[in-house]
């Protein structure tokens, strides 16, 4: 049975994986799905659903391979790179690889939940709130993860408090500063060579430019880096798969905000 | 003299991961015990190594000078890639993906719930009796604001009923899913012992003692079979012998229960 990649518009987690797939040159068919219609929770042909049911990333892409649902964009990018026999998205050196993993973890643990929250508030909350009650009940009933369902519900009910928004804005600012610092030595890409770190950071940060312009105003190196990544062939290929003129403005419920410390 | 120094607490949760990975690879390392209950991890000597004030951390000296590595799972991946010895990652790309998925599931979803429960029933009560002024000063020294909040809650017993219930829900669900997974494969995520086993073992090894309602011969035969196999590894025995508190004594108790 051939693999299929189910994905949303090229933004956030879906953008990372679509771009990694383009970079890998692998021939895996892609099927766009309507994340805000809950399509991710009724995918066909899945015998091993745990990574879909209890994924941490929220409404990210799902690669179905051999009946197994595979999720988490950074790991899918690693998988595609490795399946292609190494397409250059991961450093070979153990220490450089550790640095890349650490960077990606900072992004997925801190930036992604923050960006998803701000992005959803800006662009999808109204649509989620407008889903008729019966449809919304059916949609959320199909979501296996209680905590992901709670994130949909909070957007639907508009119960996101100001402190969470402020915390998320601070995290976007911190990420932009972290990029600015990393790029200070004149390097073109975050780890030196182009890598998954650029894909995942771009995927969650690029859509923050219109929402949180203050994070970028005084950070010219980060803006220049965003512009450099935007024209990488793999990003252009992923963007070409959009079905809307502004894919960086499409969001769906994302990862949860760290509840421990 | 060894090139590797590991700063760790008990062979448990995050500290146990790089300890066990180094032991499995046969990499000699200098052990630097950080007593978490004495707040050693927030003292200036340690903050000079890891400014975040969390354990574990590892230094690796070589031609490049001295490197500091943090984040237990990422340290394990580094150890596996940087040193000779048995490969602790499977060769198949999909198995590798699964191993990483399970480690994230533990590190970012299930583990924090274990931590919350552990801190409220074990860490908090142990630390609480100390001089309040000394404790206040210790909390002041914690670099991460979110950790400062967590320590305050642990010391004051302030975890809400709601968040404790959510943590218990996650632990019960996570254990049930692990049982399912180990019914499909010999080890976590693949049919070979890997970093995912090390990762998950370090947070589940005492479940049959601490949560017999969730993990037992009757309820979770696959987990028990897996625990026994992992417990029997020489690297595990050697690592557990490095423990200094009565946590290490649980090792023999659990073994007795399993065999
Ligand atoms: N994500 C980090 C977390 C490290 C961590 O939080 N370690 C705990 C001990 S298991 C700690 O340092 N707690 C003491 C404190 O926060 O003060 C890792 O996996 O290494």
mmCIF file of C-alpha atoms and ligand atoms in Angstrom, chain A residues 105, chain B residues 13-14 17 36 41-42 53-56 71-72 119 147 151, ligand 1:
data_model
loop_
_atom_site.group_PDB
_atom_site.id
_atom_site.type_symbol
_atom_site.label_atom_id
_atom_site.label_comp_id
_atom_site.label_asym_id
_atom_site.label_seq_id
_atom_site.Cartn_x
_atom_site.Cartn_y
_atom_site.Cartn_z
ATOM 1 C CA UNK A 105 12.458 21.556 20.171
ATOM 2 C CA UNK B 13 13.255 10.327 34.641
ATOM 3 C CA UNK B 14 15.445 12.820 32.809
ATOM 4 C CA UNK B 17 18.221 8.777 30.279
ATOM 5 C CA UNK B 36 17.878 18.032 43.327
ATOM 6 C CA UNK B 41 20.858 22.550 40.211
ATOM 7 C CA UNK B 42 20.333 26.240 40.994
ATOM 8 C CA UNK B 53 19.155 25.229 36.113
ATOM 9 C CA UNK B 54 17.722 21.869 35.066
ATOM 10 C CA UNK B 55 19.342 18.457 35.090
ATOM 11 C CA UNK B 56 20.828 16.571 33.369
ATOM 12 C CA UNK B 71 17.979 18.162 27.134
ATOM 13 C CA UNK B 72 18.009 14.542 28.153
ATOM 14 C CA UNK B 119 6.439 16.558 42.772
ATOM 15 C CA UNK B 147 10.013 26.354 37.279
ATOM 16 C CA UNK B 151 8.536 24.622 42.857
HETATM 17 N N1 LIG C 1 13.483 18.812 29.139
HETATM 18 C C1 LIG C 1 14.562 18.687 30.064
HETATM 19 C C2 LIG C 1 13.993 18.752 31.442
HETATM 20 C C3 LIG C 1 14.999 18.602 32.510
HETATM 21 C C4 LIG C 1 14.352 18.661 33.884
HETATM 22 O O1 LIG C 1 13.347 19.339 34.057
HETATM 23 N N2 LIG C 1 14.906 17.949 34.854
HETATM 24 C C5 LIG C 1 14.334 17.926 36.165
HETATM 25 C C6 LIG C 1 14.733 16.672 36.884
HETATM 26 S S1 LIG C 1 14.078 15.200 36.129
HETATM 27 C C7 LIG C 1 14.895 19.097 36.957
HETATM 28 O O2 LIG C 1 15.958 19.601 36.657
HETATM 29 N N3 LIG C 1 14.197 19.502 38.010
HETATM 30 C C8 LIG C 1 14.730 20.406 38.970
HETATM 31 C C9 LIG C 1 14.307 21.818 38.804
HETATM 32 O O3 LIG C 1 13.590 22.150 37.861
HETATM 33 O O4 LIG C 1 14.696 22.613 39.644
HETATM 34 C C10 LIG C 1 15.288 17.373 29.834
HETATM 35 O O5 LIG C 1 14.676 16.442 29.342
HETATM 36 O O6 LIG C 1 16.486 17.295 30.131
#
